[in-house]
XYZ file of C-alpha atoms in Angstrom:
714
model
C 177.200 102.311 152.019
C 176.947 102.112 148.232
C 173.635 101.337 146.553
C 174.426 99.185 143.517
C 171.576 99.532 141.033
C 173.425 98.396 137.919
C 171.153 95.374 137.524
C 168.293 97.758 136.754
C 170.065 99.513 133.856
C 168.300 97.255 131.350
C 164.945 98.608 132.508
C 166.016 102.194 131.841
C 167.188 101.219 128.352
C 163.786 99.676 127.592
C 162.039 102.937 128.500
C 164.357 105.393 126.786
C 161.613 108.001 126.233
C 160.273 107.924 129.813
C 158.759 111.164 131.055
C 160.799 111.257 134.242
C 159.097 112.239 137.473
C 161.832 114.087 139.334
C 162.356 114.055 143.099
C 162.839 117.686 144.163
C 164.184 118.035 147.704
C 164.003 121.016 150.011
C 164.539 121.367 153.729
C 161.522 122.577 155.659
C 161.944 124.025 159.165
C 159.296 122.617 161.504
C 157.603 124.574 164.320
C 159.738 122.764 166.910
C 162.956 123.820 165.221
C 163.549 120.403 163.677
C 164.248 120.008 159.980
C 162.305 117.782 157.596
C 163.446 116.926 154.084
C 160.438 117.330 151.784
C 160.589 115.417 148.489
C 158.141 116.599 145.832
C 157.433 114.264 142.917
C 156.897 116.244 139.718
C 157.111 115.264 136.046
C 157.084 118.883 134.892
C 153.664 118.572 133.232
C 150.332 120.003 134.356
C 147.667 118.042 136.238
C 146.322 116.481 133.017
C 149.514 114.386 132.769
C 149.874 112.586 136.108
C 153.310 111.730 137.426
C 154.207 108.095 136.772
C 156.889 105.831 138.182
C 159.149 104.539 135.424
C 162.626 103.027 135.927
C 164.566 106.321 135.700
C 162.056 107.940 138.075
C 162.478 105.188 140.658
C 166.272 105.173 140.426
C 166.375 108.949 140.943
C 164.064 108.635 143.953
C 166.284 105.864 145.296
C 169.382 108.078 145.033
C 167.579 110.928 146.778
C 166.486 108.645 149.618
C 170.041 107.362 150.076
C 171.316 110.944 150.247
C 168.710 111.749 152.891
C 169.617 108.602 154.830
C 173.176 109.908 155.069
C 171.958 113.353 156.122
C 169.777 111.797 158.790
C 172.759 109.874 160.139
C 174.656 113.165 160.412
C 171.753 114.783 162.276
C 170.997 117.275 159.508
C 167.345 116.183 159.182
C 164.962 114.650 161.705
C 162.349 113.376 159.261
C 161.548 112.906 155.587
C 158.266 113.343 153.722
C 157.180 112.725 150.135
C 154.356 114.572 148.418
C 153.388 115.367 144.836
C 152.802 118.223 142.435
C 149.384 119.920 142.752
C 146.460 117.469 142.831
C 148.633 114.389 142.187
C 150.916 112.183 144.250
C 151.566 109.586 141.527
C 149.597 107.344 139.178
C 151.869 104.341 139.566
C 153.802 102.726 136.756
C 153.271 103.736 133.133
C 151.110 100.793 132.089
C 151.840 101.198 128.395
C 155.533 100.705 129.090
C 154.957 97.843 131.506
C 152.923 96.179 128.757
C 156.026 96.242 126.525
C 158.221 94.276 128.943
C 159.757 91.572 126.730
C 160.051 88.587 129.084
C 159.308 87.226 132.539
C 162.741 88.007 133.952
C 162.420 91.679 133.002
C 159.009 91.701 134.661
C 160.556 90.360 137.851
C 163.258 93.010 137.645
C 160.565 95.722 137.473
C 158.969 94.333 140.611
C 162.325 94.175 142.376
C 163.146 97.761 141.421
C 159.932 99.011 143.024
C 160.669 97.086 146.215
C 164.305 98.178 146.220
C 163.454 101.876 146.020
C 160.190 102.211 147.935
C 161.441 99.818 150.596
C 164.033 102.436 151.575
C 161.221 104.390 153.230
C 161.176 101.696 155.907
C 164.212 101.956 158.158
C 165.618 105.147 156.646
C 167.021 106.160 160.030
C 164.520 108.983 160.497
C 160.693 108.813 160.537
C 159.239 108.826 157.017
C 155.944 110.321 155.928
C 153.941 110.487 152.743
C 151.511 113.370 152.323
C 148.877 112.068 149.874
C 147.949 115.403 148.338
C 145.900 114.066 145.416
C 145.519 111.167 143.025
C 147.391 108.084 144.269
C 146.960 104.914 142.263
C 148.817 101.608 142.375
C 152.503 102.286 142.918
C 151.594 105.846 143.869
C 149.696 104.583 146.898
C 152.398 102.001 147.597
C 154.869 104.846 148.120
C 152.717 105.748 151.087
C 152.336 102.188 152.335
C 156.110 101.749 152.464
C 156.523 104.857 154.643
C 156.099 104.968 158.416
C 153.176 107.425 158.426
C 150.644 108.907 156.001
C 148.323 111.906 155.782
C 145.658 112.475 153.132
C 144.131 115.586 151.570
C 140.351 115.602 152.092
C 139.871 116.602 148.439
C 142.067 113.910 146.855
C 140.101 112.665 143.814
C 141.137 109.018 143.435
C 143.023 106.649 145.707
C 143.195 102.941 144.952
C 145.149 99.794 144.225
C 143.578 98.974 140.826
C 146.111 96.330 139.733
C 143.780 93.307 139.940
C 141.419 95.075 137.547
C 144.288 95.193 135.057
C 145.374 91.584 135.416
C 148.281 92.041 137.853
C 148.713 92.503 141.626
C 149.969 95.322 143.878
C 153.601 94.312 143.501
C 155.590 97.062 145.217
C 154.634 96.122 148.745
C 150.870 96.603 148.686
C 149.845 92.947 148.929
C 151.942 92.405 152.074
C 151.902 95.825 153.716
C 148.196 96.622 153.444
C 146.726 93.621 155.311
C 149.331 94.080 158.017
C 148.296 97.719 158.325
C 144.482 97.667 158.103
C 143.487 94.018 158.648
C 142.645 91.256 156.231
C 138.972 92.089 155.580
C 139.730 95.718 154.751
C 142.672 94.689 152.578
C 140.498 92.227 150.649
C 138.102 95.071 149.906
C 140.821 97.420 148.652
C 142.977 94.910 146.759
C 140.330 92.599 145.245
C 136.709 93.677 145.740
C 137.018 97.318 144.675
C 138.977 96.622 141.462
C 136.372 94.044 140.454
C 133.559 96.559 141.040
C 134.424 98.539 137.913
C 137.617 99.731 139.573
C 135.975 101.504 142.499
C 138.100 104.263 144.042
C 138.477 105.177 147.697
C 137.444 108.570 148.983
C 139.852 110.334 151.366
C 137.480 109.830 154.317
C 137.514 106.084 153.619
C 141.299 106.115 153.403
C 141.393 107.601 156.898
C 138.653 105.356 158.270
C 140.337 102.208 156.994
C 143.599 103.282 158.599
C 145.590 103.661 155.379
C 146.128 107.299 156.354
C 146.856 108.284 159.943
C 145.394 111.785 159.569
C 143.213 113.746 157.147
C 143.391 117.494 156.563
C 141.393 119.954 154.421
C 142.970 121.104 151.160
C 143.381 124.780 152.043
C 146.315 124.161 154.392
C 147.036 120.503 153.700
C 150.804 120.771 153.473
C 151.142 123.075 156.496
C 148.852 120.877 158.601
C 150.693 117.728 157.529
C 154.063 119.254 158.416
C 152.785 120.353 161.822
C 151.329 116.885 162.437
C 154.594 115.209 161.362
C 156.517 117.444 163.752
C 154.285 116.242 166.600
C 154.837 112.589 165.633
C 158.631 113.026 165.446
C 158.681 114.709 168.850
C 156.387 112.155 170.459
C 153.681 114.711 171.212
C 151.250 113.175 168.692
C 150.337 109.557 169.273
C 149.324 107.551 166.197
C 146.612 104.982 166.834
C 145.825 102.218 164.347
C 142.776 100.328 165.590
C 142.469 98.261 162.390
C 146.003 96.912 162.573
C 145.649 93.138 163.012
C 146.485 91.568 166.332
C 147.128 87.976 167.348
C 143.432 87.123 167.538
C 142.729 88.242 163.969
C 145.752 86.346 162.686
C 144.788 83.202 164.571
C 141.086 83.122 163.745
C 139.661 85.713 161.372
C 142.378 85.786 158.693
C 141.929 82.340 157.137
C 138.140 82.518 157.430
C 138.080 85.837 155.547
C 140.328 84.393 152.829
C 138.049 81.357 152.488
C 134.923 83.505 152.164
C 136.637 85.744 149.600
C 137.723 82.750 147.522
C 134.216 81.300 147.525
C 132.759 84.683 146.552
C 135.253 85.074 143.714
C 134.446 81.666 142.269
C 130.710 82.361 142.322
C 131.044 85.885 140.887
C 133.748 85.642 138.233
C 134.616 81.957 137.896
C 138.234 80.834 137.872
C 139.543 82.055 134.505
C 140.916 85.405 135.719
C 144.317 84.831 137.330
C 145.109 88.091 139.117
C 142.378 87.965 141.807
C 143.525 84.522 142.888
C 147.224 85.445 142.905
C 146.342 88.483 145.008
C 144.365 86.222 147.328
C 147.374 83.921 147.743
C 149.602 86.872 148.649
C 147.103 88.291 151.133
C 146.737 84.878 152.749
C 150.509 84.464 153.086
C 150.877 87.963 154.580
C 149.440 86.598 157.846
C 152.639 84.935 158.964
C 155.494 85.955 156.655
C 158.062 88.699 157.180
C 158.472 91.710 154.905
C 161.330 90.243 152.836
C 159.449 87.008 152.190
C 156.269 88.882 151.336
C 158.075 91.181 148.902
C 159.836 88.235 147.240
C 156.463 86.531 146.710
C 155.146 89.738 145.126
C 158.158 89.746 142.775
C 157.353 86.259 141.495
C 153.619 86.871 141.186
C 154.134 90.140 139.323
C 156.683 88.519 136.997
C 154.232 85.734 136.130
C 151.322 88.069 135.519
C 153.171 90.844 133.643
C 154.464 88.292 131.154
C 151.108 86.519 130.784
C 148.269 86.710 128.267
C 145.764 88.339 130.573
C 147.837 91.395 131.455
C 148.573 92.047 127.775
C 144.868 91.764 127.000
C 144.099 94.074 129.941
C 146.456 96.751 128.633
C 144.767 96.461 125.239
C 141.353 96.855 126.920
C 142.611 99.722 129.089
C 143.779 101.602 125.991
C 140.427 100.984 124.298
C 138.490 102.455 127.211
C 140.893 105.284 128.003
C 141.818 106.327 124.458
C 139.720 104.861 121.644
C 136.425 105.428 123.503
C 137.301 109.117 123.814
C 137.986 109.428 120.069
C 135.221 107.329 118.490
C 135.904 106.019 115.001
C 133.743 107.596 112.308
C 132.394 110.454 114.440
C 131.540 113.607 112.411
C 132.820 117.047 113.358
C 131.436 118.117 116.745
C 130.657 121.525 115.271
C 127.809 119.902 113.303
C 125.992 118.905 116.501
C 122.768 120.752 117.211
C 122.145 122.411 120.537
C 119.756 120.559 122.828
C 117.699 122.901 124.974
C 114.846 120.499 125.708
C 114.468 116.712 125.629
C 111.320 114.778 124.810
C 110.839 111.129 125.783
C 108.169 108.985 124.171
C 107.044 106.690 126.936
C 106.810 106.906 130.718
C 107.631 103.336 131.738
C 110.729 102.156 133.585
C 113.166 102.578 130.695
C 111.732 105.984 129.746
C 111.913 107.117 133.371
C 115.552 106.020 133.580
C 116.233 108.058 130.425
C 114.522 111.100 131.917
C 116.578 110.896 135.092
C 119.844 110.582 133.155
C 119.071 113.392 130.687
C 117.873 115.865 133.293
C 120.793 115.200 135.597
C 123.523 115.343 132.951
C 122.142 117.946 130.526
C 120.327 120.099 133.098
C 117.598 120.985 130.568
C 113.799 120.550 130.620
C 112.682 116.953 130.022
C 109.169 116.078 128.868
C 107.729 112.560 129.082
C 104.501 111.224 127.586
C 102.401 108.068 127.568
C 98.955 106.804 126.614
C 97.170 108.208 129.664
C 97.735 110.571 132.573
C 97.969 107.777 135.148
C 101.026 106.314 133.403
C 102.583 109.737 133.051
C 102.029 110.461 136.757
C 103.565 107.109 137.686
C 106.650 107.923 135.591
C 107.028 111.370 137.150
C 106.664 109.893 140.644
C 109.400 107.336 139.929
C 111.764 110.042 138.646
C 111.115 112.196 141.724
C 111.773 109.207 143.997
C 115.103 108.531 142.263
C 116.089 112.198 142.602
C 115.250 112.018 146.322
C 117.482 108.926 146.614
C 120.364 110.863 145.085
C 119.810 113.604 147.640
C 119.666 111.099 150.507
C 123.035 109.704 149.400
C 124.541 113.197 149.366
C 125.071 113.185 145.595
C 123.020 116.372 145.137
C 121.980 119.168 147.504
C 118.522 120.507 148.271
C 118.605 123.246 145.638
C 119.582 120.824 142.878
C 116.932 118.362 144.045
C 114.220 120.978 143.613
C 115.656 122.225 140.315
C 115.845 118.728 138.759
C 112.293 117.899 139.827
C 111.022 121.129 138.335
C 112.728 120.391 135.018
C 110.815 117.111 134.524
C 107.224 117.397 133.327
C 104.683 115.075 131.726
C 101.928 115.271 129.127
C 99.548 113.142 127.092
C 99.499 115.681 124.252
C 102.335 115.287 121.744
C 101.781 118.866 120.585
C 103.694 119.812 123.757
C 106.826 118.354 122.113
C 106.913 121.284 119.634
C 109.948 122.950 121.257
C 111.944 119.747 121.905
C 115.332 119.567 120.190
C 115.907 115.865 120.907
C 113.165 113.231 121.073
C 113.958 109.634 122.046
C 111.488 106.756 122.128
C 111.341 104.106 124.839
C 108.232 102.203 123.764
C 107.529 98.522 123.137
C 110.006 96.743 120.832
C 107.581 96.435 117.935
C 108.100 98.092 114.558
C 104.543 99.374 114.123
C 104.475 100.928 117.591
C 107.747 102.794 117.073
C 106.699 103.998 113.616
C 103.420 105.261 115.024
C 104.865 107.287 117.922
C 107.434 108.932 115.647
C 104.753 109.728 113.033
C 102.644 111.343 115.752
C 105.454 113.479 117.143
C 107.110 114.438 113.839
C 104.172 116.620 112.846
C 104.765 118.789 115.936
C 108.547 119.128 116.255
C 110.742 121.465 114.240
C 112.536 120.194 111.098
C 115.855 120.523 112.965
C 114.838 118.324 115.938
C 116.754 115.052 116.209
C 114.786 111.814 116.621
C 116.444 108.869 118.404
C 115.346 105.279 118.819
C 116.469 102.997 121.628
C 115.700 99.869 119.613
C 117.889 96.876 120.421
C 116.911 94.638 117.504
C 114.802 96.443 114.900
C 116.108 98.160 111.781
C 116.490 101.913 112.265
C 115.795 102.351 108.548
C 112.519 100.459 108.928
C 111.551 102.537 111.964
C 112.125 105.720 109.938
C 110.518 104.446 106.726
C 107.365 106.556 107.199
C 109.080 109.717 108.431
C 109.020 112.862 106.331
C 112.632 113.511 107.384
C 114.320 110.135 108.007
C 117.733 111.792 107.803
C 117.304 113.107 111.358
C 116.658 109.650 112.848
C 119.539 107.921 114.648
C 119.793 104.769 116.738
C 120.709 105.454 120.376
C 120.813 102.057 122.089
C 121.336 102.080 125.863
C 122.065 99.060 128.047
C 120.347 98.210 131.296
C 120.624 99.562 133.963
C 120.820 102.884 132.140
C 122.555 104.776 134.955
C 125.301 102.162 135.317
C 126.147 100.699 131.912
C 128.648 102.983 130.146
C 127.946 102.086 126.501
C 125.615 103.566 123.906
C 125.531 101.997 120.449
C 124.907 104.921 118.090
C 123.369 103.471 114.938
C 123.934 105.241 111.639
C 121.077 104.245 109.327
C 121.363 104.616 105.554
C 119.695 108.048 105.606
C 121.084 109.399 108.903
C 122.855 112.683 108.183
C 126.016 113.996 109.805
C 124.144 116.567 111.904
C 122.027 113.844 113.540
C 125.039 111.568 114.021
C 127.188 114.346 115.459
C 124.399 115.418 117.827
C 124.043 111.821 119.028
C 127.786 111.477 119.679
C 128.062 114.817 121.488
C 124.950 114.013 123.551
C 126.343 110.612 124.549
C 129.520 112.311 125.779
C 127.501 114.837 127.797
C 125.612 111.922 129.344
C 129.071 110.597 130.359
C 128.643 107.526 128.203
C 130.995 105.949 125.698
C 129.515 105.759 122.216
C 130.463 103.437 119.372
C 129.048 104.051 115.885
C 127.552 100.944 114.266
C 125.832 100.208 110.974
C 122.113 99.436 110.915
C 122.319 95.644 111.042
C 120.479 93.107 113.248
C 121.670 93.197 116.853
C 124.218 95.920 116.053
C 127.285 94.636 117.976
C 126.515 93.460 121.510
C 123.243 91.663 120.864
C 124.612 90.001 117.742
C 127.512 88.472 119.689
C 125.249 87.511 122.592
C 122.753 85.991 120.154
C 125.575 83.840 118.816
C 126.518 82.659 122.305
C 122.947 82.114 123.515
C 121.832 80.557 120.248
C 124.681 78.049 120.353
C 123.839 77.274 123.985
C 120.174 76.545 123.243
C 121.026 74.653 120.033
C 123.403 72.453 122.034
C 120.869 71.561 124.744
C 118.170 70.931 122.128
C 120.548 68.397 120.603
C 121.198 66.460 123.778
C 124.040 68.388 125.435
C 123.602 68.824 129.184
C 123.253 72.357 130.508
C 126.283 71.739 132.727
C 128.384 70.855 129.667
C 127.303 74.045 127.898
C 128.353 76.108 130.920
C 131.698 74.284 131.015
C 132.259 74.891 127.283
C 131.764 78.670 127.614
C 133.788 79.002 130.831
C 137.162 79.728 129.126
C 135.701 82.955 127.720
C 135.684 84.282 131.297
C 132.221 85.808 130.983
C 130.585 87.377 134.051
C 127.718 84.854 134.017
C 126.831 81.598 132.310
C 124.442 81.631 129.296
C 121.424 80.356 131.211
C 121.778 82.891 134.027
C 122.087 85.560 131.319
C 118.921 84.318 129.620
C 116.971 84.622 132.875
C 118.439 88.071 133.477
C 117.438 89.500 130.087
C 114.132 87.602 130.176
C 113.301 84.351 128.418
C 110.818 86.069 126.090
C 113.342 88.748 125.172
C 115.975 86.067 124.612
C 113.659 84.105 122.324
C 112.852 87.289 120.386
C 116.554 88.116 119.952
C 117.300 84.606 118.661
C 114.324 84.784 116.267
C 115.513 88.139 114.924
C 119.003 86.870 114.183
C 117.779 83.566 112.772
C 115.511 85.520 110.442
C 118.405 87.693 109.274
C 121.111 85.022 109.119
C 119.351 81.635 109.042
C 122.459 79.741 107.995
C 124.454 80.881 111.071
C 121.987 81.657 113.875
C 119.534 79.269 115.489
C 115.963 79.906 116.554
C 115.000 78.003 119.695
C 111.587 76.317 119.967
C 112.521 75.156 123.466
C 113.261 78.727 124.582
C 109.824 79.881 123.415
C 108.226 77.128 125.481
C 110.450 77.990 128.451
C 109.335 81.606 128.115
C 105.709 80.478 128.408
C 106.675 78.346 131.427
C 108.297 81.429 132.941
C 111.518 80.067 134.398
C 114.656 78.090 133.661
C 116.511 78.332 136.968
C 115.497 77.272 140.445
C 116.203 79.944 143.048
C 115.991 80.171 146.825
C 114.165 82.795 148.890
C 117.129 85.171 148.481
C 116.974 84.826 144.677
C 120.184 82.808 144.646
C 120.429 80.144 141.939
C 120.147 76.629 143.363
C 120.033 74.710 140.086
C 117.744 74.154 137.114
C 113.966 74.072 137.340
C 112.793 70.454 136.949
C 109.876 71.333 134.681
C 112.187 73.458 132.536
C 114.469 70.456 132.064
C 111.469 68.379 130.989
C 110.572 71.023 128.396
C 114.111 70.952 126.991
C 114.172 67.130 126.850
C 110.966 67.191 124.742
C 112.886 68.998 122.014
C 115.864 66.611 121.912
C 115.667 64.195 118.938
C 115.858 60.506 119.728
C 119.410 59.225 119.730
C 120.966 62.704 119.963
C 124.034 62.587 122.202
C 125.025 66.245 122.096
C 128.527 67.713 122.220
C 131.403 67.240 124.611
C 132.562 70.434 126.355
C 135.669 70.503 124.149
C 133.710 70.060 120.922
C 131.248 72.780 121.895
C 133.998 75.160 123.043
C 135.717 74.939 119.646
C 132.387 75.288 117.854
C 131.563 78.441 119.846
C 135.037 79.952 119.414
C 135.093 79.310 115.661
C 131.535 80.605 115.294
C 132.408 83.812 117.145
C 135.560 84.335 115.092
C 133.600 83.834 111.871
C 130.821 86.202 112.971
C 133.173 88.972 114.116
C 135.097 88.664 110.852
C 131.868 88.978 108.852
C 130.855 92.030 110.900
C 134.152 93.709 110.079
C 133.948 92.737 106.407
C 130.419 94.199 106.267
C 131.461 97.440 107.981
C 129.240 97.048 111.054
C 131.997 98.907 112.938
C 135.350 100.320 111.892
C 137.677 97.775 113.489
C 137.997 94.779 115.804
C 138.798 97.238 118.582
C 135.245 98.600 118.375
C 133.785 95.095 118.750
C 135.847 94.571 121.893
C 135.013 98.016 123.256
C 131.292 97.300 122.877
C 131.585 93.915 124.578
C 133.626 95.273 127.494
C 131.373 98.285 128.125
C 128.003 96.851 127.073
C 128.151 93.173 128.012
C 130.663 93.035 130.841
C 133.264 91.015 128.941
C 136.336 90.935 131.206
C 139.171 93.418 130.849
C 141.550 90.521 131.334
C 140.269 88.864 128.155
C 140.525 92.118 126.194
C 136.956 91.665 124.984
C 136.783 88.718 122.585
C 139.135 89.143 119.607
C 142.482 88.774 121.476
C 141.177 85.525 122.963
C 139.992 84.208 119.574
C 143.438 84.925 118.136
C 145.233 83.194 121.033
C 143.202 79.980 120.884
C 143.541 79.652 117.106
C 139.853 80.251 116.320
C 140.626 83.178 114.022
C 143.037 81.081 111.958
C 140.540 78.229 111.783
C 137.646 80.507 110.817
C 139.219 82.816 108.224
C 142.903 81.978 107.952
C 144.282 85.076 109.701
C 144.198 86.892 113.031
C 142.349 90.036 114.112
C 145.528 91.561 115.539
C 149.024 91.712 114.065
C 150.842 90.493 116.025
C 148.308 88.673 118.215
C 147.940 90.043 121.749
C 149.566 87.425 123.960
C 152.069 86.997 126.751
C 155.840 86.445 126.550
C 158.131 83.749 127.902
């Protein structure tokens, strides 16, 4: 039988510089005397360059599988297994190349190629196995799903189907095969829920528990154990049980209910702008009662639509920002200028300060000293930090020795003279200029001239905070986002007097804390809060001029934000929100609105009505009365369309001004901050690709942020 693959030649031509992952075959004698053909995927690079699955790679694998099919028919082999080079099975398709696919038809061809090749593992004529020896993402995991059996190395670092996170779907069999292997609820978790939880990976034990892998073996003898296990399966001595595989009852009753719950959850969590989660949901729903060929054909069409669409292109842009630009921050001084940090001092012992202490001690493994106005507050801070360390131990994140060591490294004092040997001092006190100036003045007289001072201010001028310092050149902004342990962004603020040693130390420290840092100028709101102030200010301005809250929510929905403006206001705190709007109105009165209604709402204490489980039920009636008091007579407000355009044009204008004023180096840094610091969706690419696509950039300043704009193809 010939395997005509000529229709895929165009794909190879499009990826002429592909780093080919070769399929190396060797015959392995099994303990029983049988022979197994072992295919090892290897791109010839070390573990820092994972094997990927481009067109030439897939076609070579397809040829190898056809050769082994013929050998199986002749009785030369009794089984076939695929594994990878050390630590890596495969990382799926090369996303950069997929992002360059020129049209929908080529996208469909890419999907069909994956099905054509990986589908050979089903019905090869001999039992097929995949030994998941390491990282297996996307198409890498789908290699395994297409095979008859799977084992997994207990030390494999990352296993997942992350496609929905990137604006596409598992399109090489995953959306049909997985629910039919492990059940609909488990498949929903792997295909949709995990990608939307910051791309959560599966641990090998979970892979086995879910039933994705049929066996798990320790790394020391993983290949030998897998071969021995495969020999038992081929001979019938080892019985493979799959308790999660769906039966008639699940298909008849549970399947549709689970899909309905997932759809409702998606709508409440992320809205309906993102396309990939809903396309994945459609495929998982259809997998209940379709055959393999029908399921794969549906994946082809879904993948073709999404690969050629706006959201996938924006996702690739965002992916490159997070994976590449974030690791080489624009404007960062030479790392060699960074000063060594042997001890950290934290001014404050409240919740934020305690979160800082926990992060610094865990990541830097150096002594951390906290202080506050009195011993009771210091003791409370220390107790909180110890409790959080105990929680890490209870979850198995740290062992007993590390628990004791971390606790011993954290101490407290009420005497700032104890900060004398600190190399890095960061404040976490009340957001008031005089307070911050005072604590730095008190500590500066004790620390060495080389010690770096950092402020966590979110809205005050770093220059103003350092105005009374003897050495303002060592002061740098170091703005975290809440919760500190989770949010990956730090805005590193370079004030007018900040020197390169302080800036370099801040950037190196952020990296050691495992955070992504973006350097910003010392301007109100820096990046994230300035954009949020624009959104929230427009929202409050609209309702104070007669627009319903529901209309405001509708107007902002196309941005695809993780929550509506009023939920966000309650989350950050109404008083904080009012303060942020005041700050920006004071700095840019012609473009930012203060909100008298928000100040009154802050005094009232609530905007939303919630149930006993803290779930939003609607708007507080008294809050609505407060807002109505501020609406001028005869004001009719905006329509959703009018307000949407106003918001889009306002954002485009503001981002353009920020770039013109040098707040950050490029539009990419704005988007990186919004993705990492404010939860802007990957599938929107932050904000600038969207503003280009909807014409706001052209309307606001007669150009686009990106050349060419980041958008889909026909």
